Coordinates of N, CA and C in Angstrom, one line a residue:
X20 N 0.8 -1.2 0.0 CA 0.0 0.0 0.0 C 0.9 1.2 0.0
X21 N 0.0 2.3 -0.5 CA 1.3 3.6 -1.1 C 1.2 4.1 0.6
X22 N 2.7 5.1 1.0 CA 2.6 5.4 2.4 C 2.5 6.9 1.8
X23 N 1.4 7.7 2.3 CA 1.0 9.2 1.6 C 1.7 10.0 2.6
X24 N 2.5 10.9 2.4 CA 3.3 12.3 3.0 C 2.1 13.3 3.8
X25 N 2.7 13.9 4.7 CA 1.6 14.5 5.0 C 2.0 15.8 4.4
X26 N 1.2 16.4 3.5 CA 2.2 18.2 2.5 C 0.8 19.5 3.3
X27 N 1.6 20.5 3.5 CA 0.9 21.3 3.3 C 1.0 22.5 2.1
X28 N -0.5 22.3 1.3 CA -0.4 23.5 0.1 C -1.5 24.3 0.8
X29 N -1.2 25.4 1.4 CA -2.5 26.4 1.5 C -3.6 25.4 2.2
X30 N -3.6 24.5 2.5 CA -4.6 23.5 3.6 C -4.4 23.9 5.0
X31 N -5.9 23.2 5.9 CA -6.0 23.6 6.9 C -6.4 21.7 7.7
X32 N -6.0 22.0 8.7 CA -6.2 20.4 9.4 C -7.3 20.2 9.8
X33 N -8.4 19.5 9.9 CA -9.7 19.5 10.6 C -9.3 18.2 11.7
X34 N -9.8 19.1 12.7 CA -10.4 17.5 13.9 C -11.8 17.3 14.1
X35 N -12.1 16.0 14.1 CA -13.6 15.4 13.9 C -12.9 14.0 14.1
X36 N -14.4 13.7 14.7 CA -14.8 12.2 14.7 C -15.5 11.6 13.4
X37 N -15.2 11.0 12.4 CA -16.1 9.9 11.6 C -15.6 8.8 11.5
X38 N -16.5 7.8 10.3 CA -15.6 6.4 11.1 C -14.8 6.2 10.4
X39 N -14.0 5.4 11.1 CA -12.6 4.4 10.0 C -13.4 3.9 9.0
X40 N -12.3 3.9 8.1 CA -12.8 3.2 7.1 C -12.1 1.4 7.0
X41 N -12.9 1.0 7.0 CA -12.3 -0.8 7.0 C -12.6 -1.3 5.7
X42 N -11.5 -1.7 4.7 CA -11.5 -2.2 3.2 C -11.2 -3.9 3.4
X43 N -12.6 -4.6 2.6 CA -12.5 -5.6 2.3 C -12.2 -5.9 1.0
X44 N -12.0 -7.1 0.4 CA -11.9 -7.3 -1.1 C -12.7 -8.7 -1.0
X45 N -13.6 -8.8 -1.8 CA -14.5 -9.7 -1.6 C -14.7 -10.3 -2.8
X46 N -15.1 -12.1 -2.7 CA -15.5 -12.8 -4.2 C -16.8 -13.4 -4.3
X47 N -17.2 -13.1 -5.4 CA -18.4 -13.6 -5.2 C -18.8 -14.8 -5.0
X48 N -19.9 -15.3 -4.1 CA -20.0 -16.9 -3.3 C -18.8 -17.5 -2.6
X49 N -17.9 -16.4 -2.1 CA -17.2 -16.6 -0.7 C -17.4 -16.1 0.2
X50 N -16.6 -16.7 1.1 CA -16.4 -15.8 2.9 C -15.6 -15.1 2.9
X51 N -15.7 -14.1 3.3 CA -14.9 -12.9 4.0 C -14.9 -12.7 5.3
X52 N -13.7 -12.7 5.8 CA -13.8 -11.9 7.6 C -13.5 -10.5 7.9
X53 N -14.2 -9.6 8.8 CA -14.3 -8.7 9.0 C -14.5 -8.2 10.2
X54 N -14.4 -7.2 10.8 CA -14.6 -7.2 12.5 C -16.0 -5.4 12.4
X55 N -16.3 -5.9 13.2 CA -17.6 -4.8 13.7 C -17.6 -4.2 15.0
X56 N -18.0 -2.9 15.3 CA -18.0 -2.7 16.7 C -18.6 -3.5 17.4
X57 N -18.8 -3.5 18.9 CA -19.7 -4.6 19.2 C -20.8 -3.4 20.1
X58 N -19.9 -2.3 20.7 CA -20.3 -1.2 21.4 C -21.3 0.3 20.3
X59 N -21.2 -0.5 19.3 CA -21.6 0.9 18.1 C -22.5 0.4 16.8
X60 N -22.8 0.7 16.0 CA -23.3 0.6 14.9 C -22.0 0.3 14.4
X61 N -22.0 -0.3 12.8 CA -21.6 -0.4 11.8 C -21.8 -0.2 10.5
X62 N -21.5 1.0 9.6 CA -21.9 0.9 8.3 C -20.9 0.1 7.4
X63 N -21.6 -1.1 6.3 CA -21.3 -1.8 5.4 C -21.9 -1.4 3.9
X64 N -21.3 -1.3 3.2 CA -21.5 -0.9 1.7 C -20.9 -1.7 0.5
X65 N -21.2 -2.2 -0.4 CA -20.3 -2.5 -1.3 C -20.0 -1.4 -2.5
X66 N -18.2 -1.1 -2.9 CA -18.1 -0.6 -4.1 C -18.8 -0.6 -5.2
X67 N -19.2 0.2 -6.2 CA -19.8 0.2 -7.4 C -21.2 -0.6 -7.4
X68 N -21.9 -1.0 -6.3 CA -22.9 -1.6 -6.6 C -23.9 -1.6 -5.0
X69 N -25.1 -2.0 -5.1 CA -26.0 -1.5 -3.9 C -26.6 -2.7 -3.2
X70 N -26.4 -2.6 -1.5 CA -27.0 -4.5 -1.3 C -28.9 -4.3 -1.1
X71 N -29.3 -5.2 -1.6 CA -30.6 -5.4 -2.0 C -31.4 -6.2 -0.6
X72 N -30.3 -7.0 -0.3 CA -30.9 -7.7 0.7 C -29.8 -8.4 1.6
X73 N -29.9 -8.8 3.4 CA -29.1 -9.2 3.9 C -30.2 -10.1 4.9
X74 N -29.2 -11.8 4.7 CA -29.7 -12.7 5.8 C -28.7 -13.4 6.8
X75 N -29.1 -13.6 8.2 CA -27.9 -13.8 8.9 C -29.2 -14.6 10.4
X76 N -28.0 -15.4 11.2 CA -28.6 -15.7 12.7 C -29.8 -15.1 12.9
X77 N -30.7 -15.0 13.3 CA -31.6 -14.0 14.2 C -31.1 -14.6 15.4
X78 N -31.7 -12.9 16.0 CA -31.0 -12.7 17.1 C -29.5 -12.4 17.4
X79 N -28.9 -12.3 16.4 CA -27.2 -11.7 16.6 C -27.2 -10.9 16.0
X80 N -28.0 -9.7 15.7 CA -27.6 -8.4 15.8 C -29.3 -7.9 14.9
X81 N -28.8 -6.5 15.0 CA -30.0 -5.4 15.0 C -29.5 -5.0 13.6
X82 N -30.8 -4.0 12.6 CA -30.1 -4.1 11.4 C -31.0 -3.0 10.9
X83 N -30.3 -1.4 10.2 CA -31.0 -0.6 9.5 C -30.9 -0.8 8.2
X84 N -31.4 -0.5 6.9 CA -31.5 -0.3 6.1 C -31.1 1.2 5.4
X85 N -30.7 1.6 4.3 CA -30.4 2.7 4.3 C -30.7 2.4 2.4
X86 N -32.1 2.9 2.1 CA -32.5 2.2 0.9 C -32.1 3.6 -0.2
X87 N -31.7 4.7 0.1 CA -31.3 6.0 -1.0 C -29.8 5.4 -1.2
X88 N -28.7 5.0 -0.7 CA -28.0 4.8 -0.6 C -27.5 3.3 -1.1
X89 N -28.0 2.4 -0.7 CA -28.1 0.6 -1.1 C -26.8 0.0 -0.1
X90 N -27.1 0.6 1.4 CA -26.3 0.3 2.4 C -26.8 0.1 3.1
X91 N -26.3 -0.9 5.0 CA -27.0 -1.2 5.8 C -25.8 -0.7 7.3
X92 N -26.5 -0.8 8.3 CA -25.8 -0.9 9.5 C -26.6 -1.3 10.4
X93 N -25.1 -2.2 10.7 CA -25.4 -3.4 11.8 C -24.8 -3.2 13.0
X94 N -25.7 -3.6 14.0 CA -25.0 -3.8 15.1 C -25.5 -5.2 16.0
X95 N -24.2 -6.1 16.7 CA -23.9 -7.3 17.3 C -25.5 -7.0 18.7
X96 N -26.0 -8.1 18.5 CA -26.8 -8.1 20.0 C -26.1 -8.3 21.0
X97 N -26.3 -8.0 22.5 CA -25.7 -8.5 23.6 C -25.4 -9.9 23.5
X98 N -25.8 -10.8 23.1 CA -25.6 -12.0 23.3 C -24.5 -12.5 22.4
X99 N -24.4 -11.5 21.3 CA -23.3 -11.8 20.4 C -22.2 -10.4 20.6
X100 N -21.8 -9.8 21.7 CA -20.7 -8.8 21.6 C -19.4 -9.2 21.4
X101 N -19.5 -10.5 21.8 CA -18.3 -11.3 21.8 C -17.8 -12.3 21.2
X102 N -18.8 -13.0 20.0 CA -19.0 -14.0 19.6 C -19.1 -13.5 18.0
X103 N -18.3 -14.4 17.2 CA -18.6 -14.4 15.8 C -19.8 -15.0 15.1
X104 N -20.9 -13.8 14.1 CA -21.9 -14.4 13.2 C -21.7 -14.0 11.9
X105 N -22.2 -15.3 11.2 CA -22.5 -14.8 9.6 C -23.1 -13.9 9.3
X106 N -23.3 -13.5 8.5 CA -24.3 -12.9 7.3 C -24.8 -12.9 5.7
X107 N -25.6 -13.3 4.9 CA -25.3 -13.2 3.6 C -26.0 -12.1 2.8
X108 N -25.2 -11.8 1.9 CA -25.2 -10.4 1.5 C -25.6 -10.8 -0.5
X109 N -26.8 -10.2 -0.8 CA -26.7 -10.7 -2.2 C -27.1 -8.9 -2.5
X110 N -26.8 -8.2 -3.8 CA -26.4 -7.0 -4.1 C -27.2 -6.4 -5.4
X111 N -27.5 -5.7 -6.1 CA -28.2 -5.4 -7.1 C -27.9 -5.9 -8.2
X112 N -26.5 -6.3 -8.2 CA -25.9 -6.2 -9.5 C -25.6 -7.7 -10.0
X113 N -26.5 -8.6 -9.0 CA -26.5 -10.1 -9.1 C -25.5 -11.0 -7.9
X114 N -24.5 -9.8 -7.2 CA -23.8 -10.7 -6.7 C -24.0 -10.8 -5.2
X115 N -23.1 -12.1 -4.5 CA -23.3 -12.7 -3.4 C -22.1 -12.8 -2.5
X116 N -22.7 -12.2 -1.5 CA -21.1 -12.4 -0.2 C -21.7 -13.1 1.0
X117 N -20.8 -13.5 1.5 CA -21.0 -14.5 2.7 C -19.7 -13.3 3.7
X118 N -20.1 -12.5 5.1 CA -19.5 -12.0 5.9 C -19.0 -12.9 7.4
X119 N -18.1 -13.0 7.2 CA -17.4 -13.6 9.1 C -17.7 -12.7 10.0
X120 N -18.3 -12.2 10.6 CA -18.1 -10.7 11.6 C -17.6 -11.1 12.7
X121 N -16.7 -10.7 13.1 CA -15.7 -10.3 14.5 C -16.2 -9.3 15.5
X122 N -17.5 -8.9 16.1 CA -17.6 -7.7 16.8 C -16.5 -7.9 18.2
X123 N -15.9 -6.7 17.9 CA -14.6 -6.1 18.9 C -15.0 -4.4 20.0
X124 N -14.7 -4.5 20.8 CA -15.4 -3.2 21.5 C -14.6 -1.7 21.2
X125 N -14.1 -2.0 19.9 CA -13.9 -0.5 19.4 C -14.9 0.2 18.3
X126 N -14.5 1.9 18.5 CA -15.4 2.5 18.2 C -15.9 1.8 16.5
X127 N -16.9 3.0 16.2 CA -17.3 2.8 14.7 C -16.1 2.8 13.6
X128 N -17.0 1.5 12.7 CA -16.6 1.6 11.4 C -17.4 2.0 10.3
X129 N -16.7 2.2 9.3 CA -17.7 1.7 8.0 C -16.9 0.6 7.1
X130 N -17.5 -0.6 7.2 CA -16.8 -1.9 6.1 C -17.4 -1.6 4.6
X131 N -16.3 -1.4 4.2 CA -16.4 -1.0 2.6 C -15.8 -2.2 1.8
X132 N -16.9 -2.9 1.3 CA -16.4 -4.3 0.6 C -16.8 -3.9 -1.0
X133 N -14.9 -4.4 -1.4 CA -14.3 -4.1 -3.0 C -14.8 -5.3 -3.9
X134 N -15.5 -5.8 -4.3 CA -16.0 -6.6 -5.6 C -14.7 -7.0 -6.1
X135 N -13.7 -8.3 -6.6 CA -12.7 -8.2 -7.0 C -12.7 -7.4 -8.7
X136 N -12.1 -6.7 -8.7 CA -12.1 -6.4 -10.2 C -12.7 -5.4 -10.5
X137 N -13.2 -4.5 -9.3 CA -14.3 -3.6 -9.7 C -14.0 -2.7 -8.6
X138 N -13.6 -1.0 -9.7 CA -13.0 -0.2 -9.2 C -11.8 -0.2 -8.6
X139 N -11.2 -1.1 -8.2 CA -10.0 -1.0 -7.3 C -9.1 -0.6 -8.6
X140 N -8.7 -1.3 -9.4 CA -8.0 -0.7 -10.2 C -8.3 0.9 -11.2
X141 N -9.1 1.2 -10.6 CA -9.8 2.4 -11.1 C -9.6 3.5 -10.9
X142 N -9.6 3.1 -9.0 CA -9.1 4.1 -8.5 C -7.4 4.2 -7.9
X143 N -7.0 2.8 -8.3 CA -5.7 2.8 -7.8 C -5.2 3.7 -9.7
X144 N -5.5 3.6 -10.8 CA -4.9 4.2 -11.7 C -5.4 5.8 -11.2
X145 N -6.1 6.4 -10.7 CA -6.2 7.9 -10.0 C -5.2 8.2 -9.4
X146 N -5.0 7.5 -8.6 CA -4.5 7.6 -7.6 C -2.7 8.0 -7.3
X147 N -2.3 6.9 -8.5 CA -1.0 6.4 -8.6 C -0.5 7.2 -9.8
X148 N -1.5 7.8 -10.7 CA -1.3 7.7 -12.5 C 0.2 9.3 -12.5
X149 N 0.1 9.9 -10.9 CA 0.5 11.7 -11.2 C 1.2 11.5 -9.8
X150 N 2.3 12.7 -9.7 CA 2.6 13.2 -8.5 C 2.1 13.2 -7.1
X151 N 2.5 13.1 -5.9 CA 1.5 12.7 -4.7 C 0.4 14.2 -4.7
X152 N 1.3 15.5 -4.9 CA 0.6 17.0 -4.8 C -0.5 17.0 -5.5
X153 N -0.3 16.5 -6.7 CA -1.4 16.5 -8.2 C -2.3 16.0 -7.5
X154 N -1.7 14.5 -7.4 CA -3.3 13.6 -6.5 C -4.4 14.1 -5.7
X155 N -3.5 14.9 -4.6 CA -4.9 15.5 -4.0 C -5.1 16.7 -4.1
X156 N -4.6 17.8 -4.8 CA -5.2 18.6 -5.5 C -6.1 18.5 -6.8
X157 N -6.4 17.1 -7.4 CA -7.2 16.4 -8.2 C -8.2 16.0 -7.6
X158 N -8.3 15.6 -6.4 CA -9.2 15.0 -5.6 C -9.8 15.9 -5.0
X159 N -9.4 17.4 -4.5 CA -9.9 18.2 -3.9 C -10.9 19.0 -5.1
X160 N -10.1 19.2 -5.9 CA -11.1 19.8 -7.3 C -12.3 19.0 -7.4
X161 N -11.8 18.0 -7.6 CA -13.2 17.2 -7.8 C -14.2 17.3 -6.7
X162 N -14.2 17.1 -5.9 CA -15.1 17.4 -4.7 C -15.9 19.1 -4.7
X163 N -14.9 19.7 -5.5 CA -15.0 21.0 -5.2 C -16.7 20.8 -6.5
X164 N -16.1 20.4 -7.5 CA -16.9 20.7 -8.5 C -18.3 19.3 -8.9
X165 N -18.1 18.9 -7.5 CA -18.8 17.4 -7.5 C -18.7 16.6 -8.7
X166 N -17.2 16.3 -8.9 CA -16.8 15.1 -10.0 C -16.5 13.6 -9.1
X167 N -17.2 12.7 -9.5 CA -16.6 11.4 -9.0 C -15.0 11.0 -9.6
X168 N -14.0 11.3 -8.7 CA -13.2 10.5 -9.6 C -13.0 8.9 -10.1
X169 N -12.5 8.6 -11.0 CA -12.4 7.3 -11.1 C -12.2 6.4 -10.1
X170 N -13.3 5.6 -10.4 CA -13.0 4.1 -9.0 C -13.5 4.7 -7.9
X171 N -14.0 5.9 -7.7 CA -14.1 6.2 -6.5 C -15.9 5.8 -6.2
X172 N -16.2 5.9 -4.9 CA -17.9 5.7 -4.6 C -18.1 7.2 -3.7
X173 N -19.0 7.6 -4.4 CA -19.5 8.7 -3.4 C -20.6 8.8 -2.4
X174 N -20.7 9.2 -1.1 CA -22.1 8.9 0.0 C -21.9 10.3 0.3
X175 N -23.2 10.1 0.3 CA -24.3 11.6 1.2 C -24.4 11.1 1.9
X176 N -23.9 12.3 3.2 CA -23.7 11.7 4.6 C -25.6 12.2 5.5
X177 N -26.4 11.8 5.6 CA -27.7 12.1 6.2 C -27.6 12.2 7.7
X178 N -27.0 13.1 8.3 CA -26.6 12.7 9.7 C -27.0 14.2 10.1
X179 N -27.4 14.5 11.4 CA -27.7 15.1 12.3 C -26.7 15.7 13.3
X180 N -25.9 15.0 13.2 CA -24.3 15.7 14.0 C -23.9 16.4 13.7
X181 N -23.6 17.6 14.5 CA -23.4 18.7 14.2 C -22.1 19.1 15.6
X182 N -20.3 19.3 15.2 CA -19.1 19.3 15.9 C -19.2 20.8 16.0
X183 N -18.9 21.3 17.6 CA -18.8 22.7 17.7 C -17.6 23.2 17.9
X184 N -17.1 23.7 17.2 CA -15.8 24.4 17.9 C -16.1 25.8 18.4
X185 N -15.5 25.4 20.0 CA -15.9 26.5 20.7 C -17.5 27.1 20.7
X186 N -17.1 28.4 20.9 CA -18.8 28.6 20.3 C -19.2 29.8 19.4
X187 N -18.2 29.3 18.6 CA -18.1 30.2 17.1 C -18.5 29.5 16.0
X188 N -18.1 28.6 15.6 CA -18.0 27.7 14.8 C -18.9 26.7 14.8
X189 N -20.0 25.5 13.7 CA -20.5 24.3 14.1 C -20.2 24.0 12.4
X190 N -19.8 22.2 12.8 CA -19.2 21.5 11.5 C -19.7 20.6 11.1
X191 N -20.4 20.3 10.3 CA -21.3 18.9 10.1 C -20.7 18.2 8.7
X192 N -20.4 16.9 8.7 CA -19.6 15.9 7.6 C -20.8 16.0 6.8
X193 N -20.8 16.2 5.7 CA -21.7 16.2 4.3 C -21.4 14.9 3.4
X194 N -20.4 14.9 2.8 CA -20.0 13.7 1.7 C -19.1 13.5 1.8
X195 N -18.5 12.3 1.4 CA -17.7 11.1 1.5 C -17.2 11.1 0.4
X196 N -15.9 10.8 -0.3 CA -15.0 10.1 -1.3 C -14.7 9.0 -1.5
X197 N -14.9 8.5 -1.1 CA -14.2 6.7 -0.9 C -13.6 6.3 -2.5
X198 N -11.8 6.2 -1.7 CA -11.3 5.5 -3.0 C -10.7 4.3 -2.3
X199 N -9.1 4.5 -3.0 CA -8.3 2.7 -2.8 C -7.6 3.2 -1.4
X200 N -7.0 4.1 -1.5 CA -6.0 4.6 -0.6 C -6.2 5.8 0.5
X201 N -7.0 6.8 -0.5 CA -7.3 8.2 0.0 C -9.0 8.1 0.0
X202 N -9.2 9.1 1.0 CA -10.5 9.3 1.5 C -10.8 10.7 1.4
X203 N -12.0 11.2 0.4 CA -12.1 12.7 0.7 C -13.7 13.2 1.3
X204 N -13.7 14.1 1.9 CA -14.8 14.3 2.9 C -15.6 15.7 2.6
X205 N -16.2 16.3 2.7 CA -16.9 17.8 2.2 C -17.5 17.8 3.9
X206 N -16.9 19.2 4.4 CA -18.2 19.2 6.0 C -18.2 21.0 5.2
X207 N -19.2 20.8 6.1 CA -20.4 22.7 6.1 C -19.8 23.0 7.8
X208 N -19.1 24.1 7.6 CA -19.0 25.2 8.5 C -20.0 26.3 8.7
X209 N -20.2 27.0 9.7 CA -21.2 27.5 10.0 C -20.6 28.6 10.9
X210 N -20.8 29.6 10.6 CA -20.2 31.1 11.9 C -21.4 31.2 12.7
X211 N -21.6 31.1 13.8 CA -22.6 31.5 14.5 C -22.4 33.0 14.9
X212 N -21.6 33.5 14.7 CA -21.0 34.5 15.4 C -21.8 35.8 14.5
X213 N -22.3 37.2 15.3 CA -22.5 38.1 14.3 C -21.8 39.4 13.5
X214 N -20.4 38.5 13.3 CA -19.4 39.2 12.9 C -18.1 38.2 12.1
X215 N -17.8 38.9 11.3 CA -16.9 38.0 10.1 C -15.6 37.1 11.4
X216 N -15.3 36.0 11.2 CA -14.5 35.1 11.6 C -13.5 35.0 10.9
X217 N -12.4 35.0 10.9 CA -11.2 34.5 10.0 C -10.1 33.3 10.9
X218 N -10.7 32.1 10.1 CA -9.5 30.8 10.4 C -8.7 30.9 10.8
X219 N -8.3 30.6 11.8 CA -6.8 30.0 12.2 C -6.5 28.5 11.9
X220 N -5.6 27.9 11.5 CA -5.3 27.1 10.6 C -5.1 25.9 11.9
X221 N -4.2 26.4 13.1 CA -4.0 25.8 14.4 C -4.8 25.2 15.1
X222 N -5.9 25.3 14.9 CA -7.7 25.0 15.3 C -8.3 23.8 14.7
X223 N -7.3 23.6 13.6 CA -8.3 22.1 13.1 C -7.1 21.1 12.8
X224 N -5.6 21.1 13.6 CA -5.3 20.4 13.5 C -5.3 19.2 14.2
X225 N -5.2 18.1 13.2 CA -5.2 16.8 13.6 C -4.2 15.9 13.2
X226 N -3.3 15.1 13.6 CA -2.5 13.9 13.0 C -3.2 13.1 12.4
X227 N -2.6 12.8 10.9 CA -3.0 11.6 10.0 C -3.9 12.4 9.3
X228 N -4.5 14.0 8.8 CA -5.5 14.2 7.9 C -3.9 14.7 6.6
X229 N -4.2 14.2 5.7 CA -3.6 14.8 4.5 C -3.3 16.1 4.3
X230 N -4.5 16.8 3.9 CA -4.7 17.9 3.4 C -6.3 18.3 3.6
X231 N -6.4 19.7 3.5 CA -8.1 20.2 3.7 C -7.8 21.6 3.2
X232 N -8.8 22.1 2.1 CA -8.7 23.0 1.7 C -10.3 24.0 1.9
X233 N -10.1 24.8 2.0 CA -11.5 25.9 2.2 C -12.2 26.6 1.1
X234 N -13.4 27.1 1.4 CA -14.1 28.2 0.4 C -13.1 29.1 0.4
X235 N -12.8 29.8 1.4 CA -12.4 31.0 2.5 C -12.1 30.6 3.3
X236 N -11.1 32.0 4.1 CA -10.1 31.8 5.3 C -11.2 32.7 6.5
X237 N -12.3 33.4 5.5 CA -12.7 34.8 6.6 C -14.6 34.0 5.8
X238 N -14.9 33.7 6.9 CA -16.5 33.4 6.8 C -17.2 34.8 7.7
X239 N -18.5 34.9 6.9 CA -19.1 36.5 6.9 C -19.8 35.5 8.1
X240 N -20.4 36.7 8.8 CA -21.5 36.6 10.0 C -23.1 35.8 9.8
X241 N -23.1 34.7 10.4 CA -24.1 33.7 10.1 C -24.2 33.1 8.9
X242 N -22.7 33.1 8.2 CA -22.7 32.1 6.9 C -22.0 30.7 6.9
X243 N -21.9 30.2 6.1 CA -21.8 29.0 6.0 C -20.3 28.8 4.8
X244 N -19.2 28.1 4.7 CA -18.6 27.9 3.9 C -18.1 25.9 4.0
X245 N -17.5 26.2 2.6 CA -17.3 24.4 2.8 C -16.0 24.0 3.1
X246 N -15.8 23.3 3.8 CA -14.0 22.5 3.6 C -13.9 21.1 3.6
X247 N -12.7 21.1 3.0 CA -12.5 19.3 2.0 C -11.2 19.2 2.3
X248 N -11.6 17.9 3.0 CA -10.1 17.4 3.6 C -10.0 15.9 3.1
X249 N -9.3 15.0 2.9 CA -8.3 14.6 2.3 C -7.6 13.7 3.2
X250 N -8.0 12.3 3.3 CA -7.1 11.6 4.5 C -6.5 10.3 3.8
X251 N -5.5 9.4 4.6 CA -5.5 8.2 4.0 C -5.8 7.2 4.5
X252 N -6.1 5.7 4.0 CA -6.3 4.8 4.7 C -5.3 3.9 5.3
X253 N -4.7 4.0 4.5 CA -3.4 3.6 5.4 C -2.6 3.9 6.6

């Protein structure tokens, strides 16, 4: 796996909580193992295609649907926080996974399972094809101008969480990038304040984010701007 530099061009660091991302590679009418919270939800999705339906134990775990999207999240019952269950997973696009789940008592994930053959090399040719700088200033454009890049999956994040900094500021994750290696994110900023704010760059740092670029450095009084940050999975 590529080891990504951390560069600063004109980027700013965000800290937030969202979840890890956990990459499977998966074949169709096999098993796969994977680990889940046992203390949390779990979102599961497959690359390039949408699951239609999931069967597993009853009674070892609770299970939402998320039908805009063609995703689910699961979470382990008490009786199973500790204990490994199946699940089978058949998908829009005709195909079929069989999941091992491991629930472990760390926080959230989201299990992002790769179809062999599908998109990984799609987005690993993004990824790899230019310079590491290009890469995610290619990735950040795109987000900017809502382009998927190659191989990549995009999610609208429908969530209610809303991160405060201080009490100037409130940050909510919007959309997701999901590629092979890098991860790109869009959150909405918000000035609560009734007077223009101007960033300090020292405020959203975090270890392990790439890069994060802004609308603006100076958000006007009760507006809103966007920032796109840029992490790896590795």
């Amino acid at each position: 796996m590529i080891k990504w530099p951390l560069i600063f061009i004109n980027f700013l660091l965000l800290t937030s909580n969202v979840y890890a991302l956990q990459i499977r590679s998966v074949v169709d009418n096999e098993t796969t193992t994977a680990k889940i919270s046992s203390v949390d939800v779990t979102r599961i999705f497959v690359q390039g295609d949408r699951i239609k339906s999931v069967k597993g134990l009853k009674g070892a775990y609770t299970r939402e649907n998320d039908e805009k999207n063609g995703e689910i999240y699961i979470q382990p019952t008490s009786l199973y926080q500790d204990r490994a269950f199946t699940i089978l997973i058949d998908t829009e696009l005709g195909r079929h996974f069989t999941l091992l789940l491991n629930p472990t008592s760390s926080p959230s994930e989201t299990l992002m399972l790769v179809p062999k053959g599908v998109g990984h090399e799609r987005a690993a040719r993004f990824e790899e094809a230019q310079p590491y700088e290009l890469t995610i200033k290619h990735l950040i454009r795109a987000m900017k101008n809502g382009v998927m890049p190659e191989g990549y999956a995009i999610r609208e994040v429908d969530s209610k969480t809303t991160y405060r900094l201080g009490n100037k500021l409130d940050i909510k994750l919007k959309t997701i990038y999901e590629g092979l290696n890098l991860q790109g994110e869009i959150y909405e900023i918000k000035n609560r304040c009734a007077i223009p704010l101007q960033i300090d760059e020292r405020e959203f740092y975090k270890t392990g984010t790439r890069a994060i670029s802004l609308d603006t450095i100076e958000i006007p009084p009760k507006a809103q701007i966007n920032l796109y940050r840029v992490v790896s999975h590795d």
